[in-house]
Amino acid sequence: MKTELHPISHQGRNHQERLNSPSSPPALEAREIYKSFRDRKQEVRVLNGLSLTVQPGQFVSIIGPSGSGKSTLFHIIGGLTAPDGGSIHMSGTDVTGQKGRIAYMPQQPALFPWRTVLDNVLLPRELAGMSREQALTEAHEWIERAGLTGFEQAYPHTLSGGMQQRTAFLRAMMSPQEVMCLDEPFSALDALTRSDMQRWLLDLWEEHRRSVLMITHHIEEALLMSDTVYVLSSRPAQVLQQIEVPFPRPRREKIVSDPEFLALKSKISGMMREEMRK
Ligand SMILES: Nc1ncnc2c1ncn2[C@@H]1O[C@H](COP(=O)(O)OP(=O)(O)OP(=O)(O)O)[C@@H](O)[C@H]1O
Ligand SMILES: [Mg+2]
């Protein structure tokens, strides 16, 4: 099924035009981000001068040990937490501390409990001042794709964790901002549903090329979907390695058995194992 993506498809075209322009600034840039938290009397450094870049229309993943500071980085990008040092730039503008600039799917689904599935999914369009009628057809198609048909009028507390996660994913997809930040979007799903949702996101992304930054613990998922993978150290997080993923697009599942794919996968898992031993 072909999904219409207004107004995102429209943005996707602008996007493609900008991609063709050699002078386009990065869609998103984190520059030398530092962050510490106070834990009782101790100061715990979480981010240690972390920098990363998402070019317009790029799919970028972040992999790093649990507790290394990945979600904290997203809070800083989303303007929910202030960094101690460094800055966030979008399309060449310093947006440090500004909210509402990204389509954001947090690690915890954070749905509005008083809104139904459908109304949670429609919220970003409402906030953007678009007509409910226009957004309804698209929302229904996406609800179907996410396997949530029949639950449109259900409230979040009556859903399973995986269903809440899929609803939060749809809400991020319905957000009109060009940069999407997805914090472990498929972590609560069983393997089959996860692979369906990955395929769907990959198809949509390959068609429309929004700029995506995704946190995942799933190395295969990161390599299948991304142009670039940032491997982070344990806390305090910094970039251990930036890996450019060489496989052509559109990508098919069979690349996961390609020797080059397997070699990259074992390289990353080796790095992660070593980090976790530290
Ligand atoms: N508001 C806060 N106050 C104090 N400490 C915090 C706060 N937010 C995060 N931390 C600490 O910062 C560290 C990094 O947390 P964060 O949630 O960013 O890790 P993560 O890499 O996303 O981990 P996971 O992969 O398990 O989701 C943890 O030690 C956490 O306890
Ligand atoms: Mg996290």
PDB file of C-alpha atoms and ligand atoms in Angstrom:
ATOM      1  CA  MET A   1       0.000   0.000   0.000  1.00  0.00           C
ATOM      2  CA  LYS A   2       1.299   3.400  -0.956  1.00  0.00           C
ATOM      3  CA  THR A   3       0.909   5.940   1.830  1.00  0.00           C
ATOM      4  CA  GLU A   4       0.312   9.610   1.164  1.00  0.00           C
ATOM      5  CA  LEU A   5       2.421  11.728   3.416  1.00  0.00           C
ATOM      6  CA  HIS A   6       1.111  15.274   3.391  1.00  0.00           C
ATOM      7  CA  PRO A   7       2.679  17.552   4.294  1.00  0.00           C
ATOM      8  CA  ILE A   8       5.737  15.411   4.959  1.00  0.00           C
ATOM      9  CA  SER A   9       6.001  14.240   1.337  1.00  0.00           C
ATOM     10  CA  HIS A  10       6.004  17.884   0.374  1.00  0.00           C
ATOM     11  CA  GLN A  11       8.845  18.524   2.771  1.00  0.00           C
ATOM     12  CA  GLY A  12      10.564  15.452   1.415  1.00  0.00           C
ATOM     13  CA  ARG A  13      10.695  17.043  -2.019  1.00  0.00           C
ATOM     14  CA  ASN A  14      12.171  20.274  -0.632  1.00  0.00           C
ATOM     15  CA  HIS A  15      14.511  18.067   1.189  1.00  0.00           C
ATOM     16  CA  GLN A  16      15.657  16.324  -1.933  1.00  0.00           C
ATOM     17  CA  GLU A  17      16.221  19.684  -3.585  1.00  0.00           C
ATOM     18  CA  ARG A  18      18.352  20.789  -0.655  1.00  0.00           C
ATOM     19  CA  LEU A  19      20.241  17.495  -0.772  1.00  0.00           C
ATOM     20  CA  ASN A  20      21.230  18.365  -4.302  1.00  0.00           C
ATOM     21  CA  SER A  21      22.574  21.687  -3.148  1.00  0.00           C
ATOM     22  CA  PRO A  22      26.178  21.245  -2.041  1.00  0.00           C
ATOM     23  CA  SER A  23      25.926  24.177   0.359  1.00  0.00           C
ATOM     24  CA  SER A  24      23.074  22.839   2.551  1.00  0.00           C
ATOM     25  CA  PRO A  25      24.057  22.938   6.204  1.00  0.00           C
ATOM     26  CA  PRO A  26      23.462  19.797   8.295  1.00  0.00           C
ATOM     27  CA  ALA A  27      19.836  19.153   9.245  1.00  0.00           C
ATOM     28  CA  LEU A  28      21.023  18.550  12.815  1.00  0.00           C
ATOM     29  CA  GLU A  29      24.323  19.005  14.516  1.00  0.00           C
ATOM     30  CA  ALA A  30      25.315  18.404  18.136  1.00  0.00           C
ATOM     31  CA  ARG A  31      28.554  20.238  18.822  1.00  0.00           C
ATOM     32  CA  GLU A  32      30.759  19.248  21.735  1.00  0.00           C
ATOM     33  CA  ILE A  33      27.950  18.498  24.160  1.00  0.00           C
ATOM     34  CA  TYR A  34      28.844  18.204  27.849  1.00  0.00           C
ATOM     35  CA  LYS A  35      26.395  17.230  30.573  1.00  0.00           C
ATOM     36  CA  SER A  36      26.735  16.157  34.195  1.00  0.00           C
ATOM     37  CA  PHE A  37      24.084  15.302  36.768  1.00  0.00           C
ATOM     38  CA  ARG A  38      24.356  15.660  40.505  1.00  0.00           C
ATOM     39  CA  ASP A  39      23.784  12.299  42.183  1.00  0.00           C
ATOM     40  CA  ARG A  40      23.526  12.948  45.961  1.00  0.00           C
ATOM     41  CA  LYS A  41      26.858  14.639  46.598  1.00  0.00           C
ATOM     42  CA  GLN A  42      28.591  13.270  43.545  1.00  0.00           C
ATOM     43  CA  GLU A  43      28.772  14.861  40.140  1.00  0.00           C
ATOM     44  CA  VAL A  44      28.257  12.250  37.388  1.00  0.00           C
ATOM     45  CA  ARG A  45      29.451  13.212  33.947  1.00  0.00           C
ATOM     46  CA  VAL A  46      27.165  11.725  31.317  1.00  0.00           C
ATOM     47  CA  LEU A  47      28.179  13.392  28.025  1.00  0.00           C
ATOM     48  CA  ASN A  48      31.784  14.217  27.395  1.00  0.00           C
ATOM     49  CA  GLY A  49      32.145  16.576  24.447  1.00  0.00           C
ATOM     50  CA  LEU A  50      29.913  14.529  22.173  1.00  0.00           C
ATOM     51  CA  SER A  51      29.504  15.712  18.573  1.00  0.00           C
ATOM     52  CA  LEU A  52      27.433  14.247  15.769  1.00  0.00           C
ATOM     53  CA  THR A  53      25.919  15.351  12.489  1.00  0.00           C
ATOM     54  CA  VAL A  54      22.829  14.398  10.501  1.00  0.00           C
ATOM     55  CA  GLN A  55      22.934  15.679   6.925  1.00  0.00           C
ATOM     56  CA  PRO A  56      19.631  16.559   5.227  1.00  0.00           C
ATOM     57  CA  GLY A  57      17.871  13.340   4.258  1.00  0.00           C
ATOM     58  CA  GLN A  58      20.297  11.116   6.155  1.00  0.00           C
ATOM     59  CA  PHE A  59      19.376   8.185   8.389  1.00  0.00           C
ATOM     60  CA  VAL A  60      21.761   8.103  11.333  1.00  0.00           C
ATOM     61  CA  SER A  61      21.781   5.657  14.241  1.00  0.00           C
ATOM     62  CA  ILE A  62      23.355   5.775  17.662  1.00  0.00           C
ATOM     63  CA  ILE A  63      24.436   2.600  19.438  1.00  0.00           C
ATOM     64  CA  GLY A  64      25.901   2.678  22.920  1.00  0.00           C
ATOM     65  CA  PRO A  65      25.877   0.855  26.250  1.00  0.00           C
ATOM     66  CA  SER A  66      22.876   1.192  28.542  1.00  0.00           C
ATOM     67  CA  GLY A  67      23.217   4.262  30.770  1.00  0.00           C
ATOM     68  CA  SER A  68      25.804   5.900  28.525  1.00  0.00           C
ATOM     69  CA  GLY A  69      23.753   9.071  27.952  1.00  0.00           C
ATOM     70  CA  LYS A  70      21.891   8.506  24.667  1.00  0.00           C
ATOM     71  CA  SER A  71      18.446   9.568  25.905  1.00  0.00           C
ATOM     72  CA  THR A  72      20.048  12.515  27.707  1.00  0.00           C
ATOM     73  CA  LEU A  73      21.470  13.627  24.351  1.00  0.00           C
ATOM     74  CA  PHE A  74      17.947  13.464  22.861  1.00  0.00           C
ATOM     75  CA  HIS A  75      16.565  15.513  25.782  1.00  0.00           C
ATOM     76  CA  ILE A  76      19.206  18.126  25.009  1.00  0.00           C
ATOM     77  CA  ILE A  77      18.445  18.063  21.265  1.00  0.00           C
ATOM     78  CA  GLY A  78      14.731  18.435  22.064  1.00  0.00           C
ATOM     79  CA  GLY A  79      15.360  21.408  24.369  1.00  0.00           C
ATOM     80  CA  LEU A  80      14.089  19.525  27.446  1.00  0.00           C
ATOM     81  CA  THR A  81      17.459  19.522  29.237  1.00  0.00           C
ATOM     82  CA  ALA A  82      20.099  22.239  29.092  1.00  0.00           C
ATOM     83  CA  PRO A  83      23.643  21.137  28.241  1.00  0.00           C
ATOM     84  CA  ASP A  84      26.538  22.319  30.447  1.00  0.00           C
ATOM     85  CA  GLY A  85      28.539  23.037  27.322  1.00  0.00           C
ATOM     86  CA  GLY A  86      28.169  22.814  23.557  1.00  0.00           C
ATOM     87  CA  SER A  87      25.299  23.634  21.233  1.00  0.00           C
ATOM     88  CA  ILE A  88      22.623  22.172  18.966  1.00  0.00           C
ATOM     89  CA  HIS A  89      22.256  23.475  15.431  1.00  0.00           C
ATOM     90  CA  MET A  90      19.546  22.811  12.887  1.00  0.00           C
ATOM     91  CA  SER A  91      19.960  23.876   9.273  1.00  0.00           C
ATOM     92  CA  GLY A  92      22.701  26.276  10.312  1.00  0.00           C
ATOM     93  CA  THR A  93      20.821  27.931  13.192  1.00  0.00           C
ATOM     94  CA  ASP A  94      21.704  27.602  16.857  1.00  0.00           C
ATOM     95  CA  VAL A  95      18.567  26.085  18.435  1.00  0.00           C
ATOM     96  CA  THR A  96      20.050  25.065  21.800  1.00  0.00           C
ATOM     97  CA  GLY A  97      17.277  24.959  24.402  1.00  0.00           C
ATOM     98  CA  GLN A  98      14.462  25.407  21.877  1.00  0.00           C
ATOM     99  CA  LYS A  99      11.497  23.044  22.094  1.00  0.00           C
ATOM    100  CA  GLY A 100       9.253  21.878  19.263  1.00  0.00           C
ATOM    101  CA  ARG A 101      11.962  21.701  16.600  1.00  0.00           C
ATOM    102  CA  ILE A 102      12.016  17.917  16.168  1.00  0.00           C
ATOM    103  CA  ALA A 103       9.561  15.083  15.669  1.00  0.00           C
ATOM    104  CA  TYR A 104      10.433  13.199  18.814  1.00  0.00           C
ATOM    105  CA  MET A 105       9.613   9.709  19.967  1.00  0.00           C
ATOM    106  CA  PRO A 106      10.839   9.369  23.566  1.00  0.00           C
ATOM    107  CA  GLN A 107      12.024   6.057  25.019  1.00  0.00           C
ATOM    108  CA  GLN A 108       8.915   5.880  27.211  1.00  0.00           C
ATOM    109  CA  PRO A 109       5.851   6.265  24.963  1.00  0.00           C
ATOM    110  CA  ALA A 110       4.536   9.317  26.958  1.00  0.00           C
ATOM    111  CA  LEU A 111       1.078   9.227  25.401  1.00  0.00           C
ATOM    112  CA  PHE A 112      -1.610  11.566  26.684  1.00  0.00           C
ATOM    113  CA  PRO A 113      -3.754   9.310  28.883  1.00  0.00           C
ATOM    114  CA  TRP A 114      -6.935  11.307  28.308  1.00  0.00           C
ATOM    115  CA  ARG A 115      -6.633  11.033  24.528  1.00  0.00           C
ATOM    116  CA  THR A 116      -7.535   7.955  22.496  1.00  0.00           C
ATOM    117  CA  VAL A 117      -5.056   6.255  20.154  1.00  0.00           C
ATOM    118  CA  LEU A 118      -6.481   8.202  17.217  1.00  0.00           C
ATOM    119  CA  ASP A 119      -6.369  11.526  19.070  1.00  0.00           C
ATOM    120  CA  ASN A 120      -2.792  10.903  20.229  1.00  0.00           C
ATOM    121  CA  VAL A 121      -1.770  10.175  16.634  1.00  0.00           C
ATOM    122  CA  LEU A 122      -3.577  13.285  15.362  1.00  0.00           C
ATOM    123  CA  LEU A 123      -2.113  15.599  18.006  1.00  0.00           C
ATOM    124  CA  PRO A 124       0.952  16.827  16.058  1.00  0.00           C
ATOM    125  CA  ARG A 125      -1.241  17.869  13.147  1.00  0.00           C
ATOM    126  CA  GLU A 126      -3.626  19.666  15.503  1.00  0.00           C
ATOM    127  CA  LEU A 127      -0.695  21.492  17.096  1.00  0.00           C
ATOM    128  CA  ALA A 128       0.506  22.464  13.637  1.00  0.00           C
ATOM    129  CA  GLY A 129      -2.941  24.007  13.017  1.00  0.00           C
ATOM    130  CA  MET A 130      -3.935  21.552  10.298  1.00  0.00           C
ATOM    131  CA  SER A 131      -7.446  20.373   9.736  1.00  0.00           C
ATOM    132  CA  ARG A 132      -8.459  17.165  11.479  1.00  0.00           C
ATOM    133  CA  GLU A 133     -10.307  15.992   8.372  1.00  0.00           C
ATOM    134  CA  GLN A 134      -7.168  16.181   6.260  1.00  0.00           C
ATOM    135  CA  ALA A 135      -5.103  14.254   8.754  1.00  0.00           C
ATOM    136  CA  LEU A 136      -7.749  11.586   9.420  1.00  0.00           C
ATOM    137  CA  THR A 137      -7.271   9.534   6.242  1.00  0.00           C
ATOM    138  CA  GLU A 138      -3.535   9.426   6.730  1.00  0.00           C
ATOM    139  CA  ALA A 139      -3.870   8.587  10.430  1.00  0.00           C
ATOM    140  CA  HIS A 140      -6.228   5.699   9.653  1.00  0.00           C
ATOM    141  CA  GLU A 141      -3.869   4.277   7.032  1.00  0.00           C
ATOM    142  CA  TRP A 142      -0.960   4.433   9.414  1.00  0.00           C
ATOM    143  CA  ILE A 143      -2.949   2.936  12.263  1.00  0.00           C
ATOM    144  CA  GLU A 144      -3.706   0.038   9.938  1.00  0.00           C
ATOM    145  CA  ARG A 145      -0.052  -0.333   8.926  1.00  0.00           C
ATOM    146  CA  ALA A 146       0.932  -0.414  12.592  1.00  0.00           C
ATOM    147  CA  GLY A 147      -1.618  -3.170  13.320  1.00  0.00           C
ATOM    148  CA  LEU A 148      -3.743  -0.951  15.555  1.00  0.00           C
ATOM    149  CA  THR A 149      -7.010  -1.092  13.611  1.00  0.00           C
ATOM    150  CA  GLY A 150      -9.883  -1.546  16.061  1.00  0.00           C
ATOM    151  CA  PHE A 151      -8.020   0.336  18.787  1.00  0.00           C
ATOM    152  CA  GLU A 152      -8.558   3.867  17.442  1.00  0.00           C
ATOM    153  CA  GLN A 153     -10.882   4.753  20.323  1.00  0.00           C
ATOM    154  CA  ALA A 154      -8.905   2.910  23.006  1.00  0.00           C
ATOM    155  CA  TYR A 155      -7.137   4.834  25.764  1.00  0.00           C
ATOM    156  CA  PRO A 156      -3.394   4.271  26.305  1.00  0.00           C
ATOM    157  CA  HIS A 157      -3.737   2.518  29.690  1.00  0.00           C
ATOM    158  CA  THR A 158      -5.752  -0.258  28.038  1.00  0.00           C
ATOM    159  CA  LEU A 159      -2.992  -1.012  25.508  1.00  0.00           C
ATOM    160  CA  SER A 160       0.004  -3.345  25.788  1.00  0.00           C
ATOM    161  CA  GLY A 161       3.482  -1.803  26.004  1.00  0.00           C
ATOM    162  CA  GLY A 162       4.160  -2.671  22.365  1.00  0.00           C
ATOM    163  CA  MET A 163       0.876  -1.093  21.225  1.00  0.00           C
ATOM    164  CA  GLN A 164       1.664   2.077  23.172  1.00  0.00           C
ATOM    165  CA  GLN A 165       5.071   2.142  21.518  1.00  0.00           C
ATOM    166  CA  ARG A 166       3.554   1.798  18.042  1.00  0.00           C
ATOM    167  CA  THR A 167       1.100   4.624  18.822  1.00  0.00           C
ATOM    168  CA  ALA A 168       3.994   6.852  19.936  1.00  0.00           C
ATOM    169  CA  PHE A 169       5.855   5.936  16.750  1.00  0.00           C
ATOM    170  CA  LEU A 170       2.864   6.986  14.627  1.00  0.00           C
ATOM    171  CA  ARG A 171       2.636  10.249  16.539  1.00  0.00           C
ATOM    172  CA  ALA A 172       6.263  10.988  15.659  1.00  0.00           C
ATOM    173  CA  MET A 173       5.585  10.059  12.030  1.00  0.00           C
ATOM    174  CA  MET A 174       2.635  12.504  11.974  1.00  0.00           C
ATOM    175  CA  SER A 175       4.786  15.329  13.324  1.00  0.00           C
ATOM    176  CA  PRO A 176       5.573  17.801  10.555  1.00  0.00           C
ATOM    177  CA  GLN A 177       9.102  18.693  11.690  1.00  0.00           C
ATOM    178  CA  GLU A 178      11.739  17.582   9.258  1.00  0.00           C
ATOM    179  CA  VAL A 179      14.152  15.965  11.718  1.00  0.00           C
ATOM    180  CA  MET A 180      12.912  12.853  13.539  1.00  0.00           C
ATOM    181  CA  CYS A 181      14.578  11.642  16.728  1.00  0.00           C
ATOM    182  CA  LEU A 182      13.524   8.102  17.622  1.00  0.00           C
ATOM    183  CA  ASP A 183      14.653   6.687  20.962  1.00  0.00           C
ATOM    184  CA  GLU A 184      14.602   2.880  20.666  1.00  0.00           C
ATOM    185  CA  PRO A 185      11.361   2.968  18.661  1.00  0.00           C
ATOM    186  CA  PHE A 186      10.888  -0.801  18.383  1.00  0.00           C
ATOM    187  CA  SER A 187      12.350  -2.074  21.656  1.00  0.00           C
ATOM    188  CA  ALA A 188       9.045  -3.355  23.085  1.00  0.00           C
ATOM    189  CA  LEU A 189       8.030  -5.309  19.978  1.00  0.00           C
ATOM    190  CA  ASP A 190       8.349  -9.015  19.250  1.00  0.00           C
ATOM    191  CA  ALA A 191      10.821  -9.960  16.507  1.00  0.00           C
ATOM    192  CA  LEU A 192       8.226 -10.285  13.736  1.00  0.00           C
ATOM    193  CA  THR A 193       6.403  -7.040  14.482  1.00  0.00           C
ATOM    194  CA  ARG A 194       9.736  -5.306  14.893  1.00  0.00           C
ATOM    195  CA  SER A 195      10.897  -6.467  11.502  1.00  0.00           C
ATOM    196  CA  ASP A 196       7.571  -5.348   9.908  1.00  0.00           C
ATOM    197  CA  MET A 197       7.885  -1.908  11.490  1.00  0.00           C
ATOM    198  CA  GLN A 198      11.539  -1.615  10.434  1.00  0.00           C
ATOM    199  CA  ARG A 199      10.637  -2.520   6.859  1.00  0.00           C
ATOM    200  CA  TRP A 200       7.838   0.057   6.906  1.00  0.00           C
ATOM    201  CA  LEU A 201      10.060   2.811   8.282  1.00  0.00           C
ATOM    202  CA  LEU A 202      12.797   1.915   5.799  1.00  0.00           C
ATOM    203  CA  ASP A 203      10.374   2.007   2.824  1.00  0.00           C
ATOM    204  CA  LEU A 204       8.871   5.319   3.942  1.00  0.00           C
ATOM    205  CA  TRP A 205      12.273   6.778   4.577  1.00  0.00           C
ATOM    206  CA  GLU A 206      13.696   5.629   1.250  1.00  0.00           C
ATOM    207  CA  GLU A 207      10.725   7.220  -0.481  1.00  0.00           C
ATOM    208  CA  HIS A 208      10.638  10.534   1.413  1.00  0.00           C
ATOM    209  CA  ARG A 209      14.052  10.967   3.023  1.00  0.00           C
ATOM    210  CA  ARG A 210      13.359  12.832   6.215  1.00  0.00           C
ATOM    211  CA  SER A 211      16.399  13.315   8.364  1.00  0.00           C
ATOM    212  CA  VAL A 212      16.376  10.659  11.082  1.00  0.00           C
ATOM    213  CA  LEU A 213      18.423  10.140  14.225  1.00  0.00           C
ATOM    214  CA  MET A 214      17.590   6.809  15.875  1.00  0.00           C
ATOM    215  CA  ILE A 215      18.859   5.239  19.089  1.00  0.00           C
ATOM    216  CA  THR A 216      18.912   1.453  19.047  1.00  0.00           C
ATOM    217  CA  HIS A 217      20.589  -1.431  20.845  1.00  0.00           C
ATOM    218  CA  HIS A 218      20.007  -3.622  17.811  1.00  0.00           C
ATOM    219  CA  ILE A 219      23.170  -3.614  15.674  1.00  0.00           C
ATOM    220  CA  GLU A 220      21.509  -5.324  12.711  1.00  0.00           C
ATOM    221  CA  GLU A 221      18.668  -2.775  12.730  1.00  0.00           C
ATOM    222  CA  ALA A 222      21.170   0.098  12.780  1.00  0.00           C
ATOM    223  CA  LEU A 223      23.148  -1.325   9.848  1.00  0.00           C
ATOM    224  CA  LEU A 224      20.076  -2.223   7.824  1.00  0.00           C
ATOM    225  CA  MET A 225      18.548   1.237   8.086  1.00  0.00           C
ATOM    226  CA  SER A 226      21.347   3.769   8.451  1.00  0.00           C
ATOM    227  CA  ASP A 227      23.743   5.729   6.299  1.00  0.00           C
ATOM    228  CA  THR A 228      25.910   6.409   9.340  1.00  0.00           C
ATOM    229  CA  VAL A 229      26.183   4.657  12.711  1.00  0.00           C
ATOM    230  CA  TYR A 230      27.738   6.390  15.717  1.00  0.00           C
ATOM    231  CA  VAL A 231      29.078   3.947  18.274  1.00  0.00           C
ATOM    232  CA  LEU A 232      29.252   5.571  21.709  1.00  0.00           C
ATOM    233  CA  SER A 233      31.485   4.754  24.644  1.00  0.00           C
ATOM    234  CA  SER A 234      30.127   3.936  28.072  1.00  0.00           C
ATOM    235  CA  ARG A 235      29.439   6.873  30.395  1.00  0.00           C
ATOM    236  CA  PRO A 236      30.617   9.577  30.029  1.00  0.00           C
ATOM    237  CA  ALA A 237      29.644   9.142  26.403  1.00  0.00           C
ATOM    238  CA  GLN A 238      31.778  10.199  23.529  1.00  0.00           C
ATOM    239  CA  VAL A 239      31.920   8.935  19.968  1.00  0.00           C
ATOM    240  CA  LEU A 240      34.071   5.792  19.747  1.00  0.00           C
ATOM    241  CA  GLN A 241      33.576   5.421  16.047  1.00  0.00           C
ATOM    242  CA  GLN A 242      31.556   6.881  13.202  1.00  0.00           C
ATOM    243  CA  ILE A 243      30.797   4.149  10.677  1.00  0.00           C
ATOM    244  CA  GLU A 244      29.628   4.935   7.142  1.00  0.00           C
ATOM    245  CA  VAL A 245      27.381   2.074   6.026  1.00  0.00           C
ATOM    246  CA  PRO A 246      28.283   1.223   2.432  1.00  0.00           C
ATOM    247  CA  PHE A 247      25.246  -0.722   1.190  1.00  0.00           C
ATOM    248  CA  PRO A 248      23.245   0.724  -1.722  1.00  0.00           C
ATOM    249  CA  ARG A 249      19.575   1.599  -1.439  1.00  0.00           C
ATOM    250  CA  PRO A 250      16.868   0.502  -1.591  1.00  0.00           C
ATOM    251  CA  ARG A 251      18.017  -2.095   0.913  1.00  0.00           C
ATOM    252  CA  ARG A 252      16.499  -5.523   1.223  1.00  0.00           C
ATOM    253  CA  GLU A 253      16.611  -7.891   4.180  1.00  0.00           C
ATOM    254  CA  LYS A 254      18.963 -10.191   2.340  1.00  0.00           C
ATOM    255  CA  ILE A 255      21.855  -7.784   2.943  1.00  0.00           C
ATOM    256  CA  VAL A 256      21.925  -9.014   6.546  1.00  0.00           C
ATOM    257  CA  SER A 257      23.648 -12.182   5.293  1.00  0.00           C
ATOM    258  CA  ASP A 258      26.137 -10.298   3.082  1.00  0.00           C
ATOM    259  CA  PRO A 259      29.728 -10.988   4.290  1.00  0.00           C
ATOM    260  CA  GLU A 260      30.485  -7.248   4.459  1.00  0.00           C
ATOM    261  CA  PHE A 261      27.358  -6.698   6.566  1.00  0.00           C
ATOM    262  CA  LEU A 262      28.325  -9.550   8.893  1.00  0.00           C
ATOM    263  CA  ALA A 263      31.855  -8.169   9.214  1.00  0.00           C
ATOM    264  CA  LEU A 264      30.546  -4.707  10.204  1.00  0.00           C
ATOM    265  CA  LYS A 265      28.102  -6.272  12.635  1.00  0.00           C
ATOM    266  CA  SER A 266      30.810  -8.261  14.375  1.00  0.00           C
ATOM    267  CA  LYS A 267      33.102  -5.212  14.453  1.00  0.00           C
ATOM    268  CA  ILE A 268      30.424  -3.167  16.270  1.00  0.00           C
ATOM    269  CA  SER A 269      29.491  -5.971  18.639  1.00  0.00           C
ATOM    270  CA  GLY A 270      33.190  -6.441  19.461  1.00  0.00           C
ATOM    271  CA  MET A 271      33.476  -2.719  20.272  1.00  0.00           C
ATOM    272  CA  MET A 272      30.358  -2.870  22.440  1.00  0.00           C
ATOM    273  CA  ARG A 273      31.543  -5.955  24.326  1.00  0.00           C
ATOM    274  CA  GLU A 274      34.847  -4.267  25.040  1.00  0.00           C
ATOM    275  CA  GLU A 275      33.101  -1.070  26.223  1.00  0.00           C
ATOM    276  CA  MET A 276      30.841  -2.987  28.573  1.00  0.00           C
ATOM    277  CA  ARG A 277      33.808  -4.774  30.157  1.00  0.00           C
ATOM    278  CA  LYS A 278      35.343  -1.408  31.149  1.00  0.00           C
TER     279      LYS A 278
HETATM  280  N1  LIG B   1      17.465  13.899  35.271  1.00  0.00           N
HETATM  281  C1  LIG B   1      18.489  13.154  35.671  1.00  0.00           C
HETATM  282  N2  LIG B   1      19.016  13.302  36.902  1.00  0.00           N
HETATM  283  C2  LIG B   1      20.056  12.561  37.326  1.00  0.00           C
HETATM  284  N3  LIG B   1      20.647  11.620  36.569  1.00  0.00           N
HETATM  285  C3  LIG B   1      20.174  11.434  35.332  1.00  0.00           C
HETATM  286  C4  LIG B   1      19.063  12.167  34.810  1.00  0.00           C
HETATM  287  N4  LIG B   1      18.812  11.741  33.553  1.00  0.00           N
HETATM  288  C5  LIG B   1      19.716  10.787  33.303  1.00  0.00           C
HETATM  289  N5  LIG B   1      20.531  10.591  34.349  1.00  0.00           N
HETATM  290  C6  LIG B   1      21.651   9.636  34.426  1.00  0.00           C
HETATM  291  O1  LIG B   1      22.411   9.797  33.243  1.00  0.00           O
HETATM  292  C7  LIG B   1      22.900   8.535  32.822  1.00  0.00           C
HETATM  293  C8  LIG B   1      22.521   8.334  31.364  1.00  0.00           C
HETATM  294  O2  LIG B   1      21.120   8.124  31.257  1.00  0.00           O
HETATM  295  P1  LIG B   1      20.415   7.972  29.834  1.00  0.00           P
HETATM  296  O3  LIG B   1      18.983   7.741  30.093  1.00  0.00           O
HETATM  297  O4  LIG B   1      20.797   9.109  28.985  1.00  0.00           O
HETATM  298  O5  LIG B   1      21.143   6.630  29.289  1.00  0.00           O
HETATM  299  P2  LIG B   1      20.850   5.805  27.948  1.00  0.00           P
HETATM  300  O6  LIG B   1      22.140   5.728  27.218  1.00  0.00           O
HETATM  301  O7  LIG B   1      19.684   6.345  27.241  1.00  0.00           O
HETATM  302  O8  LIG B   1      20.534   4.357  28.554  1.00  0.00           O
HETATM  303  P3  LIG B   1      19.522   3.203  27.999  1.00  0.00           P
HETATM  304  O9  LIG B   1      20.233   2.563  26.827  1.00  0.00           O
HETATM  305  O10 LIG B   1      19.436   2.267  29.172  1.00  0.00           O
HETATM  306  O11 LIG B   1      18.241   3.834  27.636  1.00  0.00           O
HETATM  307  C9  LIG B   1      22.347   7.504  33.787  1.00  0.00           C
HETATM  308  O12 LIG B   1      23.327   7.222  34.722  1.00  0.00           O
HETATM  309  C10 LIG B   1      21.182   8.208  34.415  1.00  0.00           C
HETATM  310  O13 LIG B   1      20.989   7.763  35.724  1.00  0.00           O
HETATM  311 MG    MG B   2      17.813   5.651  26.830  1.00  0.00          MG
END
